[in-house]
mmCIF file with all atom_site columns, C-alpha atoms in Angstrom:
data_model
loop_
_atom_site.group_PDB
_atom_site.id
_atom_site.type_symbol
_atom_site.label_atom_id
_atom_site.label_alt_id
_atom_site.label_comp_id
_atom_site.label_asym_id
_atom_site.label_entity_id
_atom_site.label_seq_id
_atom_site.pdbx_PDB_ins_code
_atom_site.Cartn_x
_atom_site.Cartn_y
_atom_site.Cartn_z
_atom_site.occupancy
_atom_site.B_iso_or_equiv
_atom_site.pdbx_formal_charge
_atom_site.auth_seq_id
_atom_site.auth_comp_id
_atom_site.auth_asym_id
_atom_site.auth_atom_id
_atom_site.pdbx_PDB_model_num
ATOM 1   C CA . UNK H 1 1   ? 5.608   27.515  17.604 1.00 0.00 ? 1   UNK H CA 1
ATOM 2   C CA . UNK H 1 2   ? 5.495   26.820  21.498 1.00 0.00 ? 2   UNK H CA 1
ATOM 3   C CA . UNK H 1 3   ? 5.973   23.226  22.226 1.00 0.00 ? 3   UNK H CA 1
ATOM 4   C CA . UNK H 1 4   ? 2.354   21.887  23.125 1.00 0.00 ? 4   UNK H CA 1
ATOM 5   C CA . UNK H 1 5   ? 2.212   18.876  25.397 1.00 0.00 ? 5   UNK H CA 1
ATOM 6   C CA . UNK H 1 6   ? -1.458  16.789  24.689 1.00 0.00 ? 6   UNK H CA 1
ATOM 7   C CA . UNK H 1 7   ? -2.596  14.311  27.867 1.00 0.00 ? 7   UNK H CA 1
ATOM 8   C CA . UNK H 1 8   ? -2.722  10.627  29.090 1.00 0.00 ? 8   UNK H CA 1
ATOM 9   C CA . UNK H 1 9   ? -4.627  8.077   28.593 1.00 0.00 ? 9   UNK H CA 1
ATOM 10  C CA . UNK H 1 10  ? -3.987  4.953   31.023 1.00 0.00 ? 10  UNK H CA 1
ATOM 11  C CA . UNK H 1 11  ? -6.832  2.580   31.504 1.00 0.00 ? 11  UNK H CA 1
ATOM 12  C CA . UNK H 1 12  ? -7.817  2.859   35.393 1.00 0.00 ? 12  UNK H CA 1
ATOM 13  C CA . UNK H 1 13  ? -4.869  5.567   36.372 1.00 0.00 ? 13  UNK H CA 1
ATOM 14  C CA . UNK H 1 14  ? -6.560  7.975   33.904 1.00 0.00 ? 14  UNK H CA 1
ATOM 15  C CA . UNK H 1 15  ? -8.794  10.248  35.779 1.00 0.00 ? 15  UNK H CA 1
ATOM 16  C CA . UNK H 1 16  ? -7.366  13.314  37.773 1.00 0.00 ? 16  UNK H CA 1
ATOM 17  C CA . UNK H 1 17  ? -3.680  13.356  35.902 1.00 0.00 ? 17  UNK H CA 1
ATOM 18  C CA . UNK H 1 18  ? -3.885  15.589  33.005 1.00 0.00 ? 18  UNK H CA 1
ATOM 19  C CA . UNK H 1 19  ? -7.369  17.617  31.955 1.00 0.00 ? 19  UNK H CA 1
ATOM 20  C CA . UNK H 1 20  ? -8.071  17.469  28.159 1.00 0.00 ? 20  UNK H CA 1
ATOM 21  C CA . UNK H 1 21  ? -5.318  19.958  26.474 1.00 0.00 ? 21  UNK H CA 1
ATOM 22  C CA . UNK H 1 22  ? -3.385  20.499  29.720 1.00 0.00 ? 22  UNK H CA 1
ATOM 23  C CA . UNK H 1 23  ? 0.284   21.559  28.934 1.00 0.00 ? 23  UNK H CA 1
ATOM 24  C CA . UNK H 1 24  ? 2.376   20.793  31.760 1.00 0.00 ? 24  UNK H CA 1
ATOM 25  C CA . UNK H 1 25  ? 5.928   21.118  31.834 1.00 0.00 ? 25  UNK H CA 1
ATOM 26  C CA . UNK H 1 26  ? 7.491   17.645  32.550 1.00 0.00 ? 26  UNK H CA 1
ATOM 27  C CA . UNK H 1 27  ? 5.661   15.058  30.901 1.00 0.00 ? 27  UNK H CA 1
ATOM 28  C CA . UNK H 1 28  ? 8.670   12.098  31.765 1.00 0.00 ? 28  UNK H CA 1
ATOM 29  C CA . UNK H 1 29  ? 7.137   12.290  35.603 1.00 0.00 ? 29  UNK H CA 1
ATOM 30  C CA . UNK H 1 30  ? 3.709   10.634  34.699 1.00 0.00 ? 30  UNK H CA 1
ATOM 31  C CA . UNK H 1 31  ? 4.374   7.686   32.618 1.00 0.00 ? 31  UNK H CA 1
ATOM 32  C CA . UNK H 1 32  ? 6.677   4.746   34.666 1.00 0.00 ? 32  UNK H CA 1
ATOM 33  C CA . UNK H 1 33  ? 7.212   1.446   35.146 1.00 0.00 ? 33  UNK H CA 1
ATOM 34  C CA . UNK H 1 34  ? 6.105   1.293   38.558 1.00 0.00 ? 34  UNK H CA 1
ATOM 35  C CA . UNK H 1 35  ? 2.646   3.280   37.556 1.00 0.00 ? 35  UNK H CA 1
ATOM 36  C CA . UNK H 1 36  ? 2.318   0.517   35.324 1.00 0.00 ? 36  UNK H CA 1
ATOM 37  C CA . UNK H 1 37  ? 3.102   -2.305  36.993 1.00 0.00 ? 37  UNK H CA 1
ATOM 38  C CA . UNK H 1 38  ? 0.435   -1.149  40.088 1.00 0.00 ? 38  UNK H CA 1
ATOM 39  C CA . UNK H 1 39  ? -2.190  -0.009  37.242 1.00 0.00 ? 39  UNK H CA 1
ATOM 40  C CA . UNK H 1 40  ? -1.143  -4.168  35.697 1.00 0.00 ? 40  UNK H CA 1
ATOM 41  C CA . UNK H 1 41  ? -1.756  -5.599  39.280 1.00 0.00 ? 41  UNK H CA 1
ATOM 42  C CA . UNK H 1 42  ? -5.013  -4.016  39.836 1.00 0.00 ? 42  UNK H CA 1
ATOM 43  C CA . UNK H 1 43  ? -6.480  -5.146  36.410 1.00 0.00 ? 43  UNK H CA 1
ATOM 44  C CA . UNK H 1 44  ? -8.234  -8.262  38.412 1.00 0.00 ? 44  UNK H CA 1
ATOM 45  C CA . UNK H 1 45  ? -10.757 -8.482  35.860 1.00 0.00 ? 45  UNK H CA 1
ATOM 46  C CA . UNK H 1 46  ? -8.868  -10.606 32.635 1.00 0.00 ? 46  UNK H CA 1
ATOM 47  C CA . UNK H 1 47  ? -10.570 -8.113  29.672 1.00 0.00 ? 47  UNK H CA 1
ATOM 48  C CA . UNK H 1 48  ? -7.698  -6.496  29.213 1.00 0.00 ? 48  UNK H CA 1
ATOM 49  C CA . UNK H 1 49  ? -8.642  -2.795  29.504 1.00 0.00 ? 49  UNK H CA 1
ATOM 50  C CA . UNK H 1 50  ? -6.482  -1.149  27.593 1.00 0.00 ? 50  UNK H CA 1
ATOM 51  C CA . UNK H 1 51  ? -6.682  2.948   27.438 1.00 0.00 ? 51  UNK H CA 1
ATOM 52  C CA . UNK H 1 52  ? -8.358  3.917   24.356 1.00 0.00 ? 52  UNK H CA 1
ATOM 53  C CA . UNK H 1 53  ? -9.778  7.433   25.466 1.00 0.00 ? 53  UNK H CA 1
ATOM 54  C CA . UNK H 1 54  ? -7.722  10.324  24.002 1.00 0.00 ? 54  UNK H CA 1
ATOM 55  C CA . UNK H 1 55  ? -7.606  12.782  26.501 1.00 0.00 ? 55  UNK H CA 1
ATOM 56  C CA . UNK H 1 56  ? -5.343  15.039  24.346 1.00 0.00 ? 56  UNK H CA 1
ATOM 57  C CA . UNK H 1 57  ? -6.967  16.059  20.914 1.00 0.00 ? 57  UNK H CA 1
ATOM 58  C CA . UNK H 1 58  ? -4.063  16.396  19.117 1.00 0.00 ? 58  UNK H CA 1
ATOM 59  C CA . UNK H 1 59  ? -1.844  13.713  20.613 1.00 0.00 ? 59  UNK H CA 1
ATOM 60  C CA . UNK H 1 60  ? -1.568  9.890   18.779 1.00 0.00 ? 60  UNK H CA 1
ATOM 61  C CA . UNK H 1 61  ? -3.973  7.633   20.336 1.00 0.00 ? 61  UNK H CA 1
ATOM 62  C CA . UNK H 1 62  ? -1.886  4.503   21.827 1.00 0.00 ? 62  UNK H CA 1
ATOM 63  C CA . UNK H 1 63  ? -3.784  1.432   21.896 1.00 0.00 ? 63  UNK H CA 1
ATOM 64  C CA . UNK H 1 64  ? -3.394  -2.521  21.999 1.00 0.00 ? 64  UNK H CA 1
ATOM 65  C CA . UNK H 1 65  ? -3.516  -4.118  18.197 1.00 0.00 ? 65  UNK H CA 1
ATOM 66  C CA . UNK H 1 66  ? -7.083  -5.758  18.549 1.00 0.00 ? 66  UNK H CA 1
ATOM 67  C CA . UNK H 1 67  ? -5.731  -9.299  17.417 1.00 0.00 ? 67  UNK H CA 1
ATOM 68  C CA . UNK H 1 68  ? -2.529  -9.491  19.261 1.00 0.00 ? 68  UNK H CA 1
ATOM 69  C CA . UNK H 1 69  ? -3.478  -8.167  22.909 1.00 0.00 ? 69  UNK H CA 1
ATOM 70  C CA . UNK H 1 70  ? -2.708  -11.787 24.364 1.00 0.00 ? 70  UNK H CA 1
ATOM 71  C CA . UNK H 1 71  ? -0.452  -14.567 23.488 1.00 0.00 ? 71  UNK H CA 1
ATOM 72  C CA . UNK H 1 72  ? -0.265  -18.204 24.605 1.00 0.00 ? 72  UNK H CA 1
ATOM 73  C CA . UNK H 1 73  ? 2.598   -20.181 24.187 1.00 0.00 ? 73  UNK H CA 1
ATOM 74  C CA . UNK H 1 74  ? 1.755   -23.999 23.705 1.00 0.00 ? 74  UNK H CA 1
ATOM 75  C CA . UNK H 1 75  ? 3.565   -27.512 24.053 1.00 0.00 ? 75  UNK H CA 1
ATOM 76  C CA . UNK H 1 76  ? 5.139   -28.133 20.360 1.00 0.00 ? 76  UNK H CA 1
ATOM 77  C CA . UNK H 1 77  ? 2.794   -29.744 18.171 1.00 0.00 ? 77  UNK H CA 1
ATOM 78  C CA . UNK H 1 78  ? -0.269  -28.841 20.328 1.00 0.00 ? 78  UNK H CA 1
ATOM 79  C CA . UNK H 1 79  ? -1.755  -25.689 19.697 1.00 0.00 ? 79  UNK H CA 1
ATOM 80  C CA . UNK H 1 80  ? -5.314  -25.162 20.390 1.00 0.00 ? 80  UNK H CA 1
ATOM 81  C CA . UNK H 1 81  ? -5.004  -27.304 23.957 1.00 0.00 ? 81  UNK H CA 1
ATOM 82  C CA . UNK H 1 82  ? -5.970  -25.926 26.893 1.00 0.00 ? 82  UNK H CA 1
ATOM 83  C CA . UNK H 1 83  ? -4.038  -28.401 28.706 1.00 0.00 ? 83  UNK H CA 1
ATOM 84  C CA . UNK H 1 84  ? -0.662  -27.811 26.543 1.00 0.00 ? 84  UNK H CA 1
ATOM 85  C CA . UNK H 1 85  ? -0.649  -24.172 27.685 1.00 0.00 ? 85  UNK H CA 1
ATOM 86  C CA . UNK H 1 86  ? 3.084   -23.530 28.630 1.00 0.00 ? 86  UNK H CA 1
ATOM 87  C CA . UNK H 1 87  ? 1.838   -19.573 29.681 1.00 0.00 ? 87  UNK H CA 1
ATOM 88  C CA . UNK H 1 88  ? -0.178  -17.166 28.958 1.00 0.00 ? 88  UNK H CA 1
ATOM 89  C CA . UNK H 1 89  ? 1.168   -13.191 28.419 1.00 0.00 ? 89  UNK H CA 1
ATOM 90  C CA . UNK H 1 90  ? -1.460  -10.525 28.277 1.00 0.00 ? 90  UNK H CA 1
ATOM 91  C CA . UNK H 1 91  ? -1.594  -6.407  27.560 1.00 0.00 ? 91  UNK H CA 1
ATOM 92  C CA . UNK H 1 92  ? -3.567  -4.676  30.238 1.00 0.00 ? 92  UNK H CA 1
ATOM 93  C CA . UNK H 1 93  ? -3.000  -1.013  30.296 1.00 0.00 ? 93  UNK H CA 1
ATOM 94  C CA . UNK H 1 94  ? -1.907  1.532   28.209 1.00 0.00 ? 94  UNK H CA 1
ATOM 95  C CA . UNK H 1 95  ? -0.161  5.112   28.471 1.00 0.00 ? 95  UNK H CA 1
ATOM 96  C CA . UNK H 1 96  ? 1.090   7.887   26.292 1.00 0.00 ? 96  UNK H CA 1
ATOM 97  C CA . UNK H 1 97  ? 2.655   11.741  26.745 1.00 0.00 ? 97  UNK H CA 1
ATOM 98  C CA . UNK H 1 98  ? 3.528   13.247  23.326 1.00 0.00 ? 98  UNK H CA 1
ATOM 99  C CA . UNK H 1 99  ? 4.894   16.782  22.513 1.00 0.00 ? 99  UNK H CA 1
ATOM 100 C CA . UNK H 1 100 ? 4.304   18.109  19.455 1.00 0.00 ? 100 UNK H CA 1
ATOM 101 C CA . UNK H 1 101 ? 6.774   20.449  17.452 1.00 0.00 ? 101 UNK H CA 1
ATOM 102 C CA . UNK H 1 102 ? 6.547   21.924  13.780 1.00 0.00 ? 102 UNK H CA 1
ATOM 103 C CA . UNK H 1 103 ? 6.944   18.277  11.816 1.00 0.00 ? 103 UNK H CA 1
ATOM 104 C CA . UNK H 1 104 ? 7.852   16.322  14.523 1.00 0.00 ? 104 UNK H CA 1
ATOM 105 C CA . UNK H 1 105 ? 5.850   14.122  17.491 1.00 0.00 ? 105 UNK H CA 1
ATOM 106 C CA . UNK H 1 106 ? 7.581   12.388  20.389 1.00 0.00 ? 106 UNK H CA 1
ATOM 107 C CA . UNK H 1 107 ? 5.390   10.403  22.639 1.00 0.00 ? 107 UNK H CA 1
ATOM 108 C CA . UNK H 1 108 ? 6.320   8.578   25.312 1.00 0.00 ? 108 UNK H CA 1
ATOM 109 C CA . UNK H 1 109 ? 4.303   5.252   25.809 1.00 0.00 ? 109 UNK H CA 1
ATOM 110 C CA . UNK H 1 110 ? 3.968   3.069   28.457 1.00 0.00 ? 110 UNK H CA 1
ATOM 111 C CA . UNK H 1 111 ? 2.435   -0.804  28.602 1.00 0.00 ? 111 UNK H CA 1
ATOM 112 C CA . UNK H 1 112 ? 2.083   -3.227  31.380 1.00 0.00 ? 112 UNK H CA 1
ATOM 113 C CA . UNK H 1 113 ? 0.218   -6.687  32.033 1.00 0.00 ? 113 UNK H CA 1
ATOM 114 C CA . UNK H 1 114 ? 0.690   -10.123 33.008 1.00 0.00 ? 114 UNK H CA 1
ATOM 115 C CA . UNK H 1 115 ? 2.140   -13.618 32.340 1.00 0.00 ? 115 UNK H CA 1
ATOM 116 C CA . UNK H 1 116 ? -0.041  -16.643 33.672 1.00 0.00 ? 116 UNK H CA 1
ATOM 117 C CA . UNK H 1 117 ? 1.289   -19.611 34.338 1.00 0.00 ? 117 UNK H CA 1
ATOM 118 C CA . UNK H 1 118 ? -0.380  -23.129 32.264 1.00 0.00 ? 118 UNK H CA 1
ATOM 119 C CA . UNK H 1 119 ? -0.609  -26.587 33.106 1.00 0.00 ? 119 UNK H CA 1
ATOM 120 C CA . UNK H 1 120 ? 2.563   -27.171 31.274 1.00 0.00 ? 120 UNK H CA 1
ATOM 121 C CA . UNK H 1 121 ? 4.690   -24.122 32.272 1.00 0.00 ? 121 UNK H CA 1
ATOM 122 C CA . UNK H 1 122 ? 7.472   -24.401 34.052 1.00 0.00 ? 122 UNK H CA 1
ATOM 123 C CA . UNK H 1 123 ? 8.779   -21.776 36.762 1.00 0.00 ? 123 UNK H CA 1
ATOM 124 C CA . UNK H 1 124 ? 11.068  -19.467 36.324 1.00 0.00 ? 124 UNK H CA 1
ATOM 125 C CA . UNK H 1 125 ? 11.846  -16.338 33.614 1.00 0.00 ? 125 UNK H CA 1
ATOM 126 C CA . UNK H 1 126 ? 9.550   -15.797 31.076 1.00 0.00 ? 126 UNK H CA 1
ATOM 127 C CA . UNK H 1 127 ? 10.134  -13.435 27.617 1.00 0.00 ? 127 UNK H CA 1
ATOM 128 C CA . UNK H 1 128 ? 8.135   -12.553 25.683 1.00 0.00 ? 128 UNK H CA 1
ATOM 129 C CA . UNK H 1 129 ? 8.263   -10.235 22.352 1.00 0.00 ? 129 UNK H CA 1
ATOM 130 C CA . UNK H 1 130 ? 6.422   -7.174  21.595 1.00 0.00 ? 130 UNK H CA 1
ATOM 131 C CA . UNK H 1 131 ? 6.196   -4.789  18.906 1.00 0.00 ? 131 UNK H CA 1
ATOM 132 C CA . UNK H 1 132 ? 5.041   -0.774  19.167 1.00 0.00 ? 132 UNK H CA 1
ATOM 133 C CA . UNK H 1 133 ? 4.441   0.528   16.173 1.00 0.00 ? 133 UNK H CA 1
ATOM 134 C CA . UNK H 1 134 ? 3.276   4.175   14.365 1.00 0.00 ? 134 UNK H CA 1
ATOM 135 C CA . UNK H 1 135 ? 0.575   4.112   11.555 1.00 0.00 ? 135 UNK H CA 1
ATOM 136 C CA . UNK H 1 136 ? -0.264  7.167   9.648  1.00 0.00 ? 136 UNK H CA 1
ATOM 137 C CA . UNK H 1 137 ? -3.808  8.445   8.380  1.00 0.00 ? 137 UNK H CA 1
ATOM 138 C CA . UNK H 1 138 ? -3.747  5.283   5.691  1.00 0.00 ? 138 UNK H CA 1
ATOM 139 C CA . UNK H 1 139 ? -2.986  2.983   8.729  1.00 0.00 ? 139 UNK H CA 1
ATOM 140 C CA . UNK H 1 140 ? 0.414   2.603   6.854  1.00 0.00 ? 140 UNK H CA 1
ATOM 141 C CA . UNK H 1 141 ? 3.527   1.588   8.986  1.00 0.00 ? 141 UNK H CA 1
ATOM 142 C CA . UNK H 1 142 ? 5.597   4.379   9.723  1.00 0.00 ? 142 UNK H CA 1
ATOM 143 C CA . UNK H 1 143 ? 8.073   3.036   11.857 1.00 0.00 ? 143 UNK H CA 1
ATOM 144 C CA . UNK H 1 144 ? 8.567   -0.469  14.007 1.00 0.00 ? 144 UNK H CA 1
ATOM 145 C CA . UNK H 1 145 ? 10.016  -0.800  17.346 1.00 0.00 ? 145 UNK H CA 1
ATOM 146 C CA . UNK H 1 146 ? 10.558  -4.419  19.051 1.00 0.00 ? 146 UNK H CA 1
ATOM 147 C CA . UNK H 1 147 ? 10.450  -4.561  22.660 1.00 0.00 ? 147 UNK H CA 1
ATOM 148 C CA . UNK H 1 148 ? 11.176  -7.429  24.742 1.00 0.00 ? 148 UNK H CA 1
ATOM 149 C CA . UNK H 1 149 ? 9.598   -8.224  28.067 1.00 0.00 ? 149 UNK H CA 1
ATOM 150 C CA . UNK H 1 150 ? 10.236  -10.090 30.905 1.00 0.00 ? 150 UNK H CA 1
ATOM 151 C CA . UNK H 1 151 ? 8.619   -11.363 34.256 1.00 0.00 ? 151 UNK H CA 1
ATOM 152 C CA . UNK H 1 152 ? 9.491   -14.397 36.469 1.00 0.00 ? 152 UNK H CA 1
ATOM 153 C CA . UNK H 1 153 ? 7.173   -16.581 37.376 1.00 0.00 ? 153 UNK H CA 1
ATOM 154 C CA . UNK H 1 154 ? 7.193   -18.832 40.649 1.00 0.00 ? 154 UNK H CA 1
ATOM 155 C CA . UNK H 1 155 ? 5.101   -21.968 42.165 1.00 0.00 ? 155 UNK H CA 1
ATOM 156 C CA . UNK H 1 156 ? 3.837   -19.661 44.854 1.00 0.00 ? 156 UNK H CA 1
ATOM 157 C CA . UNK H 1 157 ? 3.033   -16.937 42.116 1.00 0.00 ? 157 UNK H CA 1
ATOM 158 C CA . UNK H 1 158 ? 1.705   -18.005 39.001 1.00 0.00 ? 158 UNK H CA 1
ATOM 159 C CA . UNK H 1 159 ? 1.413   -14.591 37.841 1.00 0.00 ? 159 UNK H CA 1
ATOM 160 C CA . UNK H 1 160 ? 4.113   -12.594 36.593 1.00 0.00 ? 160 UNK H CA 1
ATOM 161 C CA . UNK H 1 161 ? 3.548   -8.858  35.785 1.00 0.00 ? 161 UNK H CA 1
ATOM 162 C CA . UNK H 1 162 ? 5.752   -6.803  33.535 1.00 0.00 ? 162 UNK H CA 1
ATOM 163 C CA . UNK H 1 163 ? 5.388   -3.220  32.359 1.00 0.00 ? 163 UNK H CA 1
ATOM 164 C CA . UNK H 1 164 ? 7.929   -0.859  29.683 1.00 0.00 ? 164 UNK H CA 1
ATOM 165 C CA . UNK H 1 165 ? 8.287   2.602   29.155 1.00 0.00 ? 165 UNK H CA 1
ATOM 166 C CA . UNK H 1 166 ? 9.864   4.102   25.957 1.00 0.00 ? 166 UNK H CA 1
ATOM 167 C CA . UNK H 1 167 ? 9.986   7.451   23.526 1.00 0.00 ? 167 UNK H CA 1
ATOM 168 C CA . UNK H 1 168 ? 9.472   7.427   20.042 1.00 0.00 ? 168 UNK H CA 1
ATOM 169 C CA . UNK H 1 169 ? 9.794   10.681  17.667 1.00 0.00 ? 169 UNK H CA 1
ATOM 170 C CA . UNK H 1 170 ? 8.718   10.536  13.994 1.00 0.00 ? 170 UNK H CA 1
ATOM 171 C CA . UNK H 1 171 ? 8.577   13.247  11.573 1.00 0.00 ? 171 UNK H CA 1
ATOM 172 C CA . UNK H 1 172 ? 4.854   14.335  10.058 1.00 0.00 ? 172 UNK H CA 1
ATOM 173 C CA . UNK H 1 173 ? 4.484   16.118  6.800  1.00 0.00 ? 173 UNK H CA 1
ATOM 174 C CA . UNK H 1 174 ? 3.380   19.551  6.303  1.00 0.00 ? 174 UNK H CA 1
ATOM 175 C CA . UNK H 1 175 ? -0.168  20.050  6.390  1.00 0.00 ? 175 UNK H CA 1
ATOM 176 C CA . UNK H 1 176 ? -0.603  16.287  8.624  1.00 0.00 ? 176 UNK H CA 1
ATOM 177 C CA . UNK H 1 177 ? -2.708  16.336  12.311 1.00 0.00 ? 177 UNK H CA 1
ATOM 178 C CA . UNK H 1 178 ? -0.621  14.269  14.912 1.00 0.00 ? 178 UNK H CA 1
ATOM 179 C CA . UNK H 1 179 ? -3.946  13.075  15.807 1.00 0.00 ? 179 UNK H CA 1
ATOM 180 C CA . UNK H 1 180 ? -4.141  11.360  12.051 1.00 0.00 ? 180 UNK H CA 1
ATOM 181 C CA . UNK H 1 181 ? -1.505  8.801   13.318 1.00 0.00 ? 181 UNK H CA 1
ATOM 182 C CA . UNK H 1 182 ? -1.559  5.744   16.310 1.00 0.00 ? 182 UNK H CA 1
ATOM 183 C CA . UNK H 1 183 ? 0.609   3.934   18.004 1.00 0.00 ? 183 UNK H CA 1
ATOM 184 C CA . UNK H 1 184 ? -0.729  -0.157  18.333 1.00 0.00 ? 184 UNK H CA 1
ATOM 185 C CA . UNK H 1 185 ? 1.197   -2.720  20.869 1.00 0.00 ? 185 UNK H CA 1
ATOM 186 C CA . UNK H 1 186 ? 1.007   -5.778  20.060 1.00 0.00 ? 186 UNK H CA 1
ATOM 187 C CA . UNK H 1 187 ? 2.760   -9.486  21.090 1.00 0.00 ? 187 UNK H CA 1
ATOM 188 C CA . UNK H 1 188 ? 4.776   -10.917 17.990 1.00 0.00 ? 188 UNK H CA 1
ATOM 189 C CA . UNK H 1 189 ? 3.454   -13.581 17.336 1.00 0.00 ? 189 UNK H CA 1
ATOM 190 C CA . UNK H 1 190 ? 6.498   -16.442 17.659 1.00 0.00 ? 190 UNK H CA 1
ATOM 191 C CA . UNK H 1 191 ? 7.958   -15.641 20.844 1.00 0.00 ? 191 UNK H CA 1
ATOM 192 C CA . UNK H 1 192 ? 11.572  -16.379 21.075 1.00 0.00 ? 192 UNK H CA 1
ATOM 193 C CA . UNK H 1 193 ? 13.441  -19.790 21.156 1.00 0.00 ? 193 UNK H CA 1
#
């Protein structure tokens, strides 16, 4: 069996880059950091518009985990206060290439968005963690990867944008759709120390 190549989807960067089915020969071009970071910069509008349209049939969808598309870090002790808001990290836009062989998908994913800055935040380098992860057709965990992300944040720019690009390959079972399984990004919920 040919190796079959199934679209994009990337919130506003979507339209024009692959029709639905399209097989093209080098999906690594499409999906980069810097696509990212410029589709992260021009996401003005805070909803967090992440790509849910599956342009390719047969591809996993890629989307943001509904719960866990933002994360604020808060003052010890003071959850809950707008005013003990150290920053604020958000997932804006989404992206995924996948080939499909007999028993096997690789997609490569891309996500990107933005650290704001609170009233208590401090300048300076912010990380922040991040989990992709594949579900089958039972929404079942298949496989976990952590990703770690990082932006600086100044005075004069109290927005920070950061973006990451990996590959992940898992086997499917005989008689299985790659289109049965998804990929979700999400923040982890304690950020690092």
């Amino acid at each position: 069996m040919a190796m079959s190549l199934a679209g994009c989807g990337m919130g506003s960067l979507s339209s024009g880059w692959f029709g639905s089915g399209a097989e093209t020969a080098s999906p690594s071009s499409s999906i980069s950091d810097d696509t990212l970071l410029s589709a992260a910069k021009l996401d003005g509008d805070g909803t967090g518009a992440s790509a849910t349209a599956s342009l390719g049939t047969q591809c996993p969808q890629f989307v943001v985990w509904p719960n866990d598309q933002l994360l604020t870090v808060y003052e010890e002790g003071r959850d809950g206060d707008s005013l003990a808001v150290i920053h604020r990290g958000e997932i804006t836009q989404t992206a995924r290439e996948c080939s499909i062989q007999p028993g096997l998908v690789t997609v490569k994913f891309g996500f990107s968005g933005r650290v704001l800055l609170g009233p208590k935040g401090v300048p300076g380098a912010v990380n922040l963690p991040v989990s992709v992860f594949v579900t089958d057709a039972n929404r079942e965990k298949v496989q976990t990867e952590p990703v770690a992300v990082q932006t600086e944040i100044t005075t004069e720019k109290p927005i920070g944008y950061f973006s990451a690009v990996r590959t992940v390959s898992f086997p499917i079972p005989e008689g299985s759709r790659p289109a049965d399984y998804k990929l979700f990004v999400a923040f982890d919920k304690a950020p690092p120390a």
